[in-house]
Amino acid sequence: MKKILVIGSTGQIGSELTMKLRSVYQPGNVVAGYIPGAEPKGELAESGPKEVVDITNAQQIADVVRRYDIDAIYNLAALLSAVAERKPLLAWHIGIDGLINVLEVARENECSVFTPSSIGSFGPNAPKDGTPQDTIQQPRTIYGVTKVTGELLSNYYFMRYGVDTRSVRFPGLISYVTPPGGGTTDYAVDIYYSAVRGEKFRCPIKGGTFMDMMYMPDALRAAIEIMEANPDKLHHRNSFNIASMSFDPEIIYRSIKRYVPDFEMIYDIDELRQGIAESWPNSLDDTCARIEWGWKPEYNLDTMTRHMLEKLRIKFAQEDKQA
Ligand code: AKB
């Protein structure tokens, strides 16, 4: 059975993907890599091995890979788009210097590597609607610059050294488990928290601004399915467009209001996030992922809304009980 290292296991994607990987590949085969200050807690800490793995420390990655005889690395360390704009050098250090560390360790130890890219790898010059798999990628954010560079580097390591690198371009990810931090699409998570708490939501993104979004269970499945895909069928590797839904703040607000009729939203625009959102596509064309490895989302906006509201109500009730 595959042995896996997850770098960034306590982040928004990592905390859920590590648990999902443990359910697929056996808990003992999935190492949760974390940095001091972001230790795994609860089930994540107790259900399998955990090790300090700082992506900027190549030796630390290599030691863990050798000690656990790792076959696959899920590299989830990154700063999200809005935070990256405030700390561009750190975004590059983690996103690119860190990625080179991972790719070198993978080359020396014959590991496969998954490194997510993003809708943020496209910029204002790409077609806005149905953005194709292969098109112009000229992002204007440091986040996007690191994502495009990461895609190119990962392809280079595949072509030059045969390192089995694969990835997807994630849309905004929506989940009730671990809140995101510092993304442009985060409003689409925060809005559910406000609705369930009975608070008025202050939306930082203007009505009419469309972005691709996805419910976390679909995103986790995509990350595992691409890594399990038959390599003979892959014409692309880094990275595949994947999509499931595209909406603007008005549409998600109306979706929630069907189930929370008193819910109110007002606009309080964050210019940094708005500028980033306007430079990103409205919606991606994911035909290549569907053809090459059978990608298909399961959730739409309505099924996601019902699930999010139900799960957040349970979560808050449990928190209230413990308080
Ligand atoms: C962000 O908003 O920065 C991320 C992303 C779309 O890559 N959620």
mmCIF file of C-alpha atoms and ligand atoms in Angstrom:
data_model
loop_
_atom_site.group_PDB
_atom_site.id
_atom_site.type_symbol
_atom_site.label_atom_id
_atom_site.label_comp_id
_atom_site.label_asym_id
_atom_site.label_seq_id
_atom_site.Cartn_x
_atom_site.Cartn_y
_atom_site.Cartn_z
ATOM 1 C CA MET A 1 0.000 0.000 0.000
ATOM 2 C CA LYS A 2 1.153 3.562 -0.797
ATOM 3 C CA LYS A 3 2.953 5.466 1.963
ATOM 4 C CA ILE A 4 2.163 9.166 1.886
ATOM 5 C CA LEU A 5 3.571 12.360 3.396
ATOM 6 C CA VAL A 6 1.235 15.365 3.598
ATOM 7 C CA ILE A 7 3.133 18.640 3.923
ATOM 8 C CA GLY A 8 0.852 21.313 5.399
ATOM 9 C CA SER A 9 -1.471 18.763 7.024
ATOM 10 C CA THR A 10 -3.114 21.236 9.400
ATOM 11 C CA GLY A 11 -4.190 23.786 6.787
ATOM 12 C CA GLN A 12 -7.593 24.212 5.135
ATOM 13 C CA ILE A 13 -7.136 21.362 2.633
ATOM 14 C CA GLY A 14 -4.555 19.363 4.602
ATOM 15 C CA SER A 15 -6.638 18.787 7.710
ATOM 16 C CA GLU A 16 -9.367 17.083 5.684
ATOM 17 C CA LEU A 17 -7.212 15.493 2.977
ATOM 18 C CA THR A 18 -4.955 13.785 5.548
ATOM 19 C CA MET A 19 -7.979 12.130 7.185
ATOM 20 C CA LYS A 20 -9.400 11.115 3.805
ATOM 21 C CA LEU A 21 -6.038 9.653 2.720
ATOM 22 C CA ARG A 22 -5.881 7.733 6.018
ATOM 23 C CA SER A 23 -9.279 6.234 5.323
ATOM 24 C CA VAL A 24 -8.160 5.136 1.837
ATOM 25 C CA TYR A 25 -4.550 4.011 2.472
ATOM 26 C CA GLN A 26 -4.689 2.983 6.187
ATOM 27 C CA PRO A 27 -3.966 5.513 8.950
ATOM 28 C CA GLY A 28 -0.403 4.307 9.659
ATOM 29 C CA ASN A 29 0.620 4.915 6.036
ATOM 30 C CA VAL A 30 -0.154 8.646 5.998
ATOM 31 C CA VAL A 31 2.254 10.981 7.809
ATOM 32 C CA ALA A 32 0.855 14.378 8.824
ATOM 33 C CA GLY A 33 3.654 16.910 8.257
ATOM 34 C CA TYR A 34 3.271 20.170 10.174
ATOM 35 C CA ILE A 35 5.267 23.195 11.268
ATOM 36 C CA PRO A 36 5.769 24.151 14.926
ATOM 37 C CA GLY A 37 2.906 26.416 15.983
ATOM 38 C CA ALA A 38 0.449 24.558 13.737
ATOM 39 C CA GLU A 39 0.442 21.145 15.442
ATOM 40 C CA PRO A 40 -2.257 18.619 14.507
ATOM 41 C CA LYS A 41 -5.011 18.292 17.107
ATOM 42 C CA GLY A 42 -7.745 15.792 17.976
ATOM 43 C CA GLU A 43 -8.380 12.993 15.485
ATOM 44 C CA LEU A 44 -5.742 14.299 13.080
ATOM 45 C CA ALA A 45 -3.091 14.004 15.813
ATOM 46 C CA GLU A 46 -4.298 10.694 17.190
ATOM 47 C CA SER A 47 -5.194 8.691 14.103
ATOM 48 C CA GLY A 48 -1.724 8.316 12.556
ATOM 49 C CA PRO A 49 1.923 9.400 12.493
ATOM 50 C CA LYS A 50 2.851 13.094 12.614
ATOM 51 C CA GLU A 51 6.208 14.765 12.050
ATOM 52 C CA VAL A 52 7.603 18.284 11.897
ATOM 53 C CA VAL A 53 8.181 18.963 8.183
ATOM 54 C CA ASP A 54 8.956 22.542 7.208
ATOM 55 C CA ILE A 55 8.827 22.784 3.410
ATOM 56 C CA THR A 56 11.691 25.281 3.446
ATOM 57 C CA ASN A 57 13.952 22.666 5.094
ATOM 58 C CA ALA A 58 14.978 20.096 2.437
ATOM 59 C CA GLN A 59 16.833 17.891 4.927
ATOM 60 C CA GLN A 60 13.771 17.605 7.157
ATOM 61 C CA ILE A 61 11.629 16.503 4.184
ATOM 62 C CA ALA A 62 14.270 13.973 3.067
ATOM 63 C CA ASP A 63 14.632 12.521 6.597
ATOM 64 C CA VAL A 64 10.895 11.882 6.968
ATOM 65 C CA VAL A 65 10.595 10.508 3.412
ATOM 66 C CA ARG A 66 13.406 8.004 4.092
ATOM 67 C CA ARG A 67 12.308 7.084 7.619
ATOM 68 C CA TYR A 68 8.761 6.219 6.490
ATOM 69 C CA ASP A 69 9.701 4.930 3.022
ATOM 70 C CA ILE A 70 7.311 7.461 1.444
ATOM 71 C CA ASP A 71 5.991 6.856 -2.115
ATOM 72 C CA ALA A 72 3.845 9.970 -2.581
ATOM 73 C CA ILE A 73 4.068 13.554 -1.294
ATOM 74 C CA TYR A 74 1.017 15.827 -1.114
ATOM 75 C CA ASN A 75 2.536 19.308 -0.995
ATOM 76 C CA LEU A 76 -0.114 21.628 0.443
ATOM 77 C CA ALA A 77 2.117 24.347 1.896
ATOM 78 C CA ALA A 78 1.200 27.776 0.482
ATOM 79 C CA LEU A 79 0.031 31.265 1.390
ATOM 80 C CA LEU A 80 -3.408 32.066 -0.051
ATOM 81 C CA SER A 81 -3.827 34.917 -2.522
ATOM 82 C CA ALA A 82 -4.683 37.957 -0.354
ATOM 83 C CA VAL A 83 -2.095 37.130 2.315
ATOM 84 C CA ALA A 84 0.517 36.438 -0.369
ATOM 85 C CA GLU A 85 0.033 39.976 -1.741
ATOM 86 C CA ARG A 86 1.018 41.296 1.693
ATOM 87 C CA LYS A 87 4.036 38.952 1.970
ATOM 88 C CA PRO A 88 5.251 38.319 -1.598
ATOM 89 C CA LEU A 89 8.759 37.141 -0.681
ATOM 90 C CA LEU A 90 7.428 34.637 1.820
ATOM 91 C CA ALA A 91 4.870 33.458 -0.743
ATOM 92 C CA TRP A 92 7.710 32.791 -3.203
ATOM 93 C CA HIS A 93 9.914 31.164 -0.520
ATOM 94 C CA ILE A 94 7.200 28.698 0.525
ATOM 95 C CA GLY A 95 5.620 28.228 -2.911
ATOM 96 C CA ILE A 96 8.736 27.901 -5.063
ATOM 97 C CA ASP A 97 11.863 27.380 -2.931
ATOM 98 C CA GLY A 98 9.738 24.920 -0.935
ATOM 99 C CA LEU A 99 8.488 23.190 -4.074
ATOM 100 C CA ILE A 100 12.044 22.737 -5.377
ATOM 101 C CA ASN A 101 12.933 21.067 -2.067
ATOM 102 C CA VAL A 102 10.007 18.688 -2.487
ATOM 103 C CA LEU A 103 10.810 17.939 -6.140
ATOM 104 C CA GLU A 104 14.478 17.250 -5.380
ATOM 105 C CA VAL A 105 13.591 14.893 -2.519
ATOM 106 C CA ALA A 106 11.037 13.221 -4.805
ATOM 107 C CA ARG A 107 13.640 12.811 -7.556
ATOM 108 C CA GLU A 108 16.175 11.254 -5.176
ATOM 109 C CA ASN A 109 13.646 8.966 -3.481
ATOM 110 C CA GLU A 110 11.336 8.148 -6.420
ATOM 111 C CA CYS A 111 8.187 9.712 -4.957
ATOM 112 C CA SER A 112 5.210 11.013 -6.845
ATOM 113 C CA VAL A 113 4.169 14.605 -6.047
ATOM 114 C CA PHE A 114 0.823 16.420 -5.892
ATOM 115 C CA THR A 115 1.072 20.242 -5.682
ATOM 116 C CA PRO A 116 -2.216 22.113 -6.123
ATOM 117 C CA SER A 117 -2.449 24.982 -8.549
ATOM 118 C CA SER A 118 -5.384 27.393 -8.634
ATOM 119 C CA ILE A 119 -7.796 29.437 -10.713
ATOM 120 C CA GLY A 120 -5.375 32.180 -9.593
ATOM 121 C CA SER A 121 -2.809 30.886 -12.104
ATOM 122 C CA PHE A 122 -4.807 32.752 -14.778
ATOM 123 C CA GLY A 123 -4.781 36.507 -15.179
ATOM 124 C CA PRO A 124 -6.874 39.135 -16.968
ATOM 125 C CA ASN A 125 -5.580 38.164 -20.429
ATOM 126 C CA ALA A 126 -7.055 34.652 -20.329
ATOM 127 C CA PRO A 127 -10.572 34.088 -21.711
ATOM 128 C CA LYS A 128 -12.946 34.868 -18.815
ATOM 129 C CA ASP A 129 -15.708 32.324 -19.433
ATOM 130 C CA GLY A 130 -14.998 28.658 -20.002
ATOM 131 C CA THR A 131 -11.267 29.367 -19.563
ATOM 132 C CA PRO A 132 -9.573 26.569 -21.560
ATOM 133 C CA GLN A 133 -7.088 24.048 -20.147
ATOM 134 C CA ASP A 134 -4.266 25.414 -22.301
ATOM 135 C CA THR A 135 -4.364 29.180 -22.648
ATOM 136 C CA ILE A 136 -2.453 32.325 -21.785
ATOM 137 C CA GLN A 137 -1.417 32.415 -18.091
ATOM 138 C CA GLN A 138 -0.269 35.900 -17.120
ATOM 139 C CA PRO A 139 -1.398 36.364 -13.498
ATOM 140 C CA ARG A 140 -0.916 39.753 -11.837
ATOM 141 C CA THR A 141 -0.683 38.410 -8.271
ATOM 142 C CA ILE A 142 2.364 36.846 -6.621
ATOM 143 C CA TYR A 143 0.083 33.927 -5.706
ATOM 144 C CA GLY A 144 -0.646 33.366 -9.396
ATOM 145 C CA VAL A 145 3.011 33.829 -10.335
ATOM 146 C CA THR A 146 4.019 31.092 -7.875
ATOM 147 C CA LYS A 147 1.228 28.833 -9.139
ATOM 148 C CA VAL A 148 2.256 29.146 -12.821
ATOM 149 C CA THR A 149 5.917 28.700 -11.891
ATOM 150 C CA GLY A 150 4.949 25.662 -9.811
ATOM 151 C CA GLU A 151 3.085 24.141 -12.748
ATOM 152 C CA LEU A 152 6.073 24.684 -15.057
ATOM 153 C CA LEU A 153 8.595 23.352 -12.526
ATOM 154 C CA SER A 154 6.501 20.280 -11.857
ATOM 155 C CA ASN A 155 6.213 19.581 -15.597
ATOM 156 C CA TYR A 156 9.960 20.146 -15.952
ATOM 157 C CA TYR A 157 10.760 17.560 -13.260
ATOM 158 C CA PHE A 158 8.480 15.092 -15.028
ATOM 159 C CA MET A 159 9.983 15.658 -18.491
ATOM 160 C CA ARG A 160 13.614 15.948 -17.359
ATOM 161 C CA TYR A 161 13.787 13.378 -14.528
ATOM 162 C CA GLY A 162 10.589 11.331 -14.822
ATOM 163 C CA VAL A 163 9.279 12.491 -11.434
ATOM 164 C CA ASP A 164 5.571 11.588 -11.385
ATOM 165 C CA THR A 165 4.134 15.065 -10.760
ATOM 166 C CA ARG A 166 0.396 15.702 -11.090
ATOM 167 C CA SER A 167 -1.981 18.431 -10.025
ATOM 168 C CA VAL A 168 -5.265 20.267 -10.390
ATOM 169 C CA ARG A 169 -6.186 23.953 -10.465
ATOM 170 C CA PHE A 170 -8.441 24.298 -7.446
ATOM 171 C CA PRO A 171 -11.309 26.797 -7.439
ATOM 172 C CA GLY A 172 -12.362 28.452 -4.164
ATOM 173 C CA LEU A 173 -12.904 25.603 -1.696
ATOM 174 C CA ILE A 174 -15.865 25.601 0.669
ATOM 175 C CA SER A 175 -15.895 23.556 3.858
ATOM 176 C CA TYR A 176 -17.362 23.540 7.369
ATOM 177 C CA VAL A 177 -14.288 21.883 8.941
ATOM 178 C CA THR A 178 -11.230 24.159 8.895
ATOM 179 C CA PRO A 179 -11.809 27.807 7.962
ATOM 180 C CA PRO A 180 -9.542 29.166 5.200
ATOM 181 C CA GLY A 181 -7.244 32.104 5.888
ATOM 182 C CA GLY A 182 -6.306 34.873 3.514
ATOM 183 C CA GLY A 183 -7.945 33.745 0.274
ATOM 184 C CA THR A 184 -9.966 35.791 -2.209
ATOM 185 C CA THR A 185 -12.746 33.208 -2.359
ATOM 186 C CA ASP A 186 -13.062 32.914 1.461
ATOM 187 C CA TYR A 187 -16.235 35.017 1.475
ATOM 188 C CA ALA A 188 -18.072 31.976 0.127
ATOM 189 C CA VAL A 189 -17.189 30.119 3.348
ATOM 190 C CA ASP A 190 -17.691 33.052 5.743
ATOM 191 C CA ILE A 191 -21.194 33.691 4.385
ATOM 192 C CA TYR A 192 -22.384 30.281 5.677
ATOM 193 C CA TYR A 193 -20.878 30.957 9.129
ATOM 194 C CA SER A 194 -22.778 34.278 9.330
ATOM 195 C CA ALA A 195 -26.030 32.691 8.155
ATOM 196 C CA VAL A 196 -25.902 29.948 10.808
ATOM 197 C CA ARG A 197 -24.838 32.357 13.563
ATOM 198 C CA GLY A 198 -27.767 34.601 12.688
ATOM 199 C CA GLU A 199 -25.462 37.507 11.806
ATOM 200 C CA LYS A 200 -25.695 40.019 8.962
ATOM 201 C CA PHE A 201 -22.984 39.165 6.388
ATOM 202 C CA ARG A 202 -20.649 41.932 5.192
ATOM 203 C CA CYS A 203 -19.596 40.765 1.734
ATOM 204 C CA PRO A 204 -16.091 41.874 0.653
ATOM 205 C CA ILE A 205 -16.669 41.014 -3.036
ATOM 206 C CA LYS A 206 -18.988 42.994 -5.348
ATOM 207 C CA GLY A 207 -22.189 41.511 -6.724
ATOM 208 C CA GLY A 208 -21.646 40.381 -10.309
ATOM 209 C CA THR A 209 -18.132 39.057 -9.609
ATOM 210 C CA PHE A 210 -18.182 35.405 -10.648
ATOM 211 C CA MET A 211 -15.582 32.832 -9.558
ATOM 212 C CA ASP A 212 -15.367 29.052 -9.695
ATOM 213 C CA MET A 213 -16.038 27.321 -6.374
ATOM 214 C CA MET A 214 -16.122 23.723 -5.172
ATOM 215 C CA TYR A 215 -17.329 21.826 -2.123
ATOM 216 C CA MET A 216 -14.443 20.242 -0.212
ATOM 217 C CA PRO A 217 -15.537 16.580 -0.591
ATOM 218 C CA ASP A 218 -15.266 16.962 -4.387
ATOM 219 C CA ALA A 219 -11.860 18.649 -4.065
ATOM 220 C CA LEU A 220 -10.503 15.851 -1.853
ATOM 221 C CA ARG A 221 -11.739 13.229 -4.301
ATOM 222 C CA ALA A 222 -10.067 15.130 -7.179
ATOM 223 C CA ALA A 223 -6.716 15.182 -5.347
ATOM 224 C CA ILE A 224 -6.809 11.415 -4.827
ATOM 225 C CA GLU A 225 -8.256 10.496 -8.232
ATOM 226 C CA ILE A 226 -5.641 12.435 -10.200
ATOM 227 C CA MET A 227 -2.866 10.689 -8.230
ATOM 228 C CA GLU A 228 -4.464 7.288 -8.923
ATOM 229 C CA ALA A 229 -5.150 8.014 -12.615
ATOM 230 C CA ASN A 230 -3.692 5.757 -15.302
ATOM 231 C CA PRO A 231 -0.555 7.648 -16.462
ATOM 232 C CA ASP A 232 -0.947 6.347 -20.033
ATOM 233 C CA LYS A 233 -4.158 8.387 -20.366
ATOM 234 C CA LEU A 234 -2.673 11.685 -19.112
ATOM 235 C CA HIS A 235 -1.781 14.149 -21.874
ATOM 236 C CA HIS A 236 -1.577 16.909 -19.274
ATOM 237 C CA ARG A 237 -0.096 16.751 -15.790
ATOM 238 C CA ASN A 238 0.413 20.148 -14.155
ATOM 239 C CA SER A 239 -2.236 21.265 -13.860
ATOM 240 C CA PHE A 240 -5.767 20.193 -14.775
ATOM 241 C CA ASN A 241 -8.681 22.639 -14.772
ATOM 242 C CA ILE A 242 -11.428 21.211 -12.557
ATOM 243 C CA ALA A 243 -14.803 22.845 -11.980
ATOM 244 C CA SER A 244 -18.143 22.253 -10.352
ATOM 245 C CA MET A 245 -19.968 25.584 -9.874
ATOM 246 C CA SER A 246 -19.511 29.278 -10.603
ATOM 247 C CA PHE A 247 -21.453 32.012 -8.796
ATOM 248 C CA ASP A 248 -21.340 35.615 -7.629
ATOM 249 C CA PRO A 249 -22.247 36.853 -4.106
ATOM 250 C CA GLU A 250 -25.913 37.440 -5.045
ATOM 251 C CA ILE A 251 -26.374 33.861 -6.218
ATOM 252 C CA ILE A 252 -24.865 32.233 -3.115
ATOM 253 C CA TYR A 253 -26.813 34.679 -0.914
ATOM 254 C CA ARG A 254 -30.088 33.642 -2.595
ATOM 255 C CA SER A 255 -29.137 29.969 -2.250
ATOM 256 C CA ILE A 256 -28.712 30.385 1.534
ATOM 257 C CA LYS A 257 -31.789 32.606 1.918
ATOM 258 C CA ARG A 258 -34.011 29.771 0.637
ATOM 259 C CA TYR A 259 -33.189 27.930 3.870
ATOM 260 C CA VAL A 260 -32.514 30.926 6.179
ATOM 261 C CA PRO A 261 -35.220 33.420 5.116
ATOM 262 C CA ASP A 262 -34.169 36.148 7.609
ATOM 263 C CA PHE A 263 -30.551 36.151 6.468
ATOM 264 C CA GLU A 264 -29.214 39.585 5.433
ATOM 265 C CA MET A 265 -26.163 40.564 3.375
ATOM 266 C CA ILE A 266 -24.640 43.995 2.794
ATOM 267 C CA TYR A 267 -21.571 44.952 0.776
ATOM 268 C CA ASP A 268 -18.339 46.149 2.390
ATOM 269 C CA ILE A 269 -15.828 45.795 -0.440
ATOM 270 C CA ASP A 270 -12.219 44.806 0.232
ATOM 271 C CA GLU A 271 -10.364 46.488 -2.655
ATOM 272 C CA LEU A 272 -7.407 44.068 -2.556
ATOM 273 C CA ARG A 273 -9.603 40.979 -2.819
ATOM 274 C CA GLN A 274 -11.938 42.621 -5.347
ATOM 275 C CA GLY A 275 -8.981 43.469 -7.617
ATOM 276 C CA ILE A 276 -7.699 39.901 -7.404
ATOM 277 C CA ALA A 277 -11.167 38.435 -8.069
ATOM 278 C CA GLU A 278 -11.633 40.631 -11.152
ATOM 279 C CA SER A 279 -8.359 39.362 -12.601
ATOM 280 C CA TRP A 280 -9.439 35.699 -12.273
ATOM 281 C CA PRO A 281 -11.678 33.676 -14.602
ATOM 282 C CA ASN A 282 -15.459 33.544 -14.170
ATOM 283 C CA SER A 283 -15.486 29.820 -14.904
ATOM 284 C CA LEU A 284 -13.057 27.150 -16.104
ATOM 285 C CA ASP A 285 -13.525 24.531 -18.833
ATOM 286 C CA ASP A 286 -12.616 21.175 -17.262
ATOM 287 C CA THR A 287 -13.138 18.967 -20.341
ATOM 288 C CA CYS A 288 -9.547 17.627 -20.299
ATOM 289 C CA ALA A 289 -9.851 16.406 -16.683
ATOM 290 C CA ARG A 290 -13.172 14.752 -17.534
ATOM 291 C CA ILE A 291 -11.700 12.988 -20.588
ATOM 292 C CA GLU A 292 -8.208 12.101 -19.295
ATOM 293 C CA TRP A 293 -9.046 10.808 -15.808
ATOM 294 C CA GLY A 294 -12.818 10.820 -15.487
ATOM 295 C CA TRP A 295 -13.251 13.925 -13.281
ATOM 296 C CA LYS A 296 -16.893 14.596 -12.337
ATOM 297 C CA PRO A 297 -18.123 16.765 -9.446
ATOM 298 C CA GLU A 298 -20.920 15.474 -7.202
ATOM 299 C CA TYR A 299 -22.123 18.662 -5.495
ATOM 300 C CA ASN A 300 -23.909 21.674 -6.960
ATOM 301 C CA LEU A 301 -24.684 24.953 -5.186
ATOM 302 C CA ASP A 302 -27.968 23.769 -3.696
ATOM 303 C CA THR A 303 -26.708 20.401 -2.392
ATOM 304 C CA MET A 304 -23.623 22.142 -0.982
ATOM 305 C CA THR A 305 -25.723 24.834 0.731
ATOM 306 C CA ARG A 306 -27.973 22.269 2.409
ATOM 307 C CA HIS A 307 -24.987 20.220 3.580
ATOM 308 C CA MET A 308 -23.024 23.254 4.825
ATOM 309 C CA LEU A 309 -25.974 24.644 6.807
ATOM 310 C CA GLU A 310 -26.730 21.275 8.380
ATOM 311 C CA LYS A 311 -23.101 20.562 9.325
ATOM 312 C CA LEU A 312 -22.444 24.068 10.680
ATOM 313 C CA ARG A 313 -25.583 23.917 12.841
ATOM 314 C CA ILE A 314 -24.325 20.650 14.364
ATOM 315 C CA LYS A 315 -20.815 22.094 14.799
ATOM 316 C CA PHE A 316 -22.045 25.245 16.582
ATOM 317 C CA ALA A 317 -24.429 23.236 18.789
ATOM 318 C CA GLN A 318 -21.515 21.029 19.888
ATOM 319 C CA GLU A 319 -19.324 24.081 20.540
ATOM 320 C CA ASP A 320 -22.110 25.685 22.610
ATOM 321 C CA LYS A 321 -22.458 22.490 24.669
ATOM 322 C CA GLN A 322 -18.711 22.438 25.384
ATOM 323 C CA ALA A 323 -18.616 26.141 26.331
HETATM 324 C C1 AKB B 1 -7.673 31.897 -2.797
HETATM 325 O O1 AKB B 1 -8.719 32.533 -2.835
HETATM 326 O O2 AKB B 1 -6.556 32.395 -2.638
HETATM 327 C C2 AKB B 1 -7.765 30.396 -3.017
HETATM 328 C C3 AKB B 1 -7.671 30.017 -4.443
HETATM 329 C C4 AKB B 1 -8.832 30.168 -5.327
HETATM 330 O O3 AKB B 1 -6.658 29.578 -4.900
HETATM 331 N N1 AKB B 1 -8.962 29.903 -2.420
#
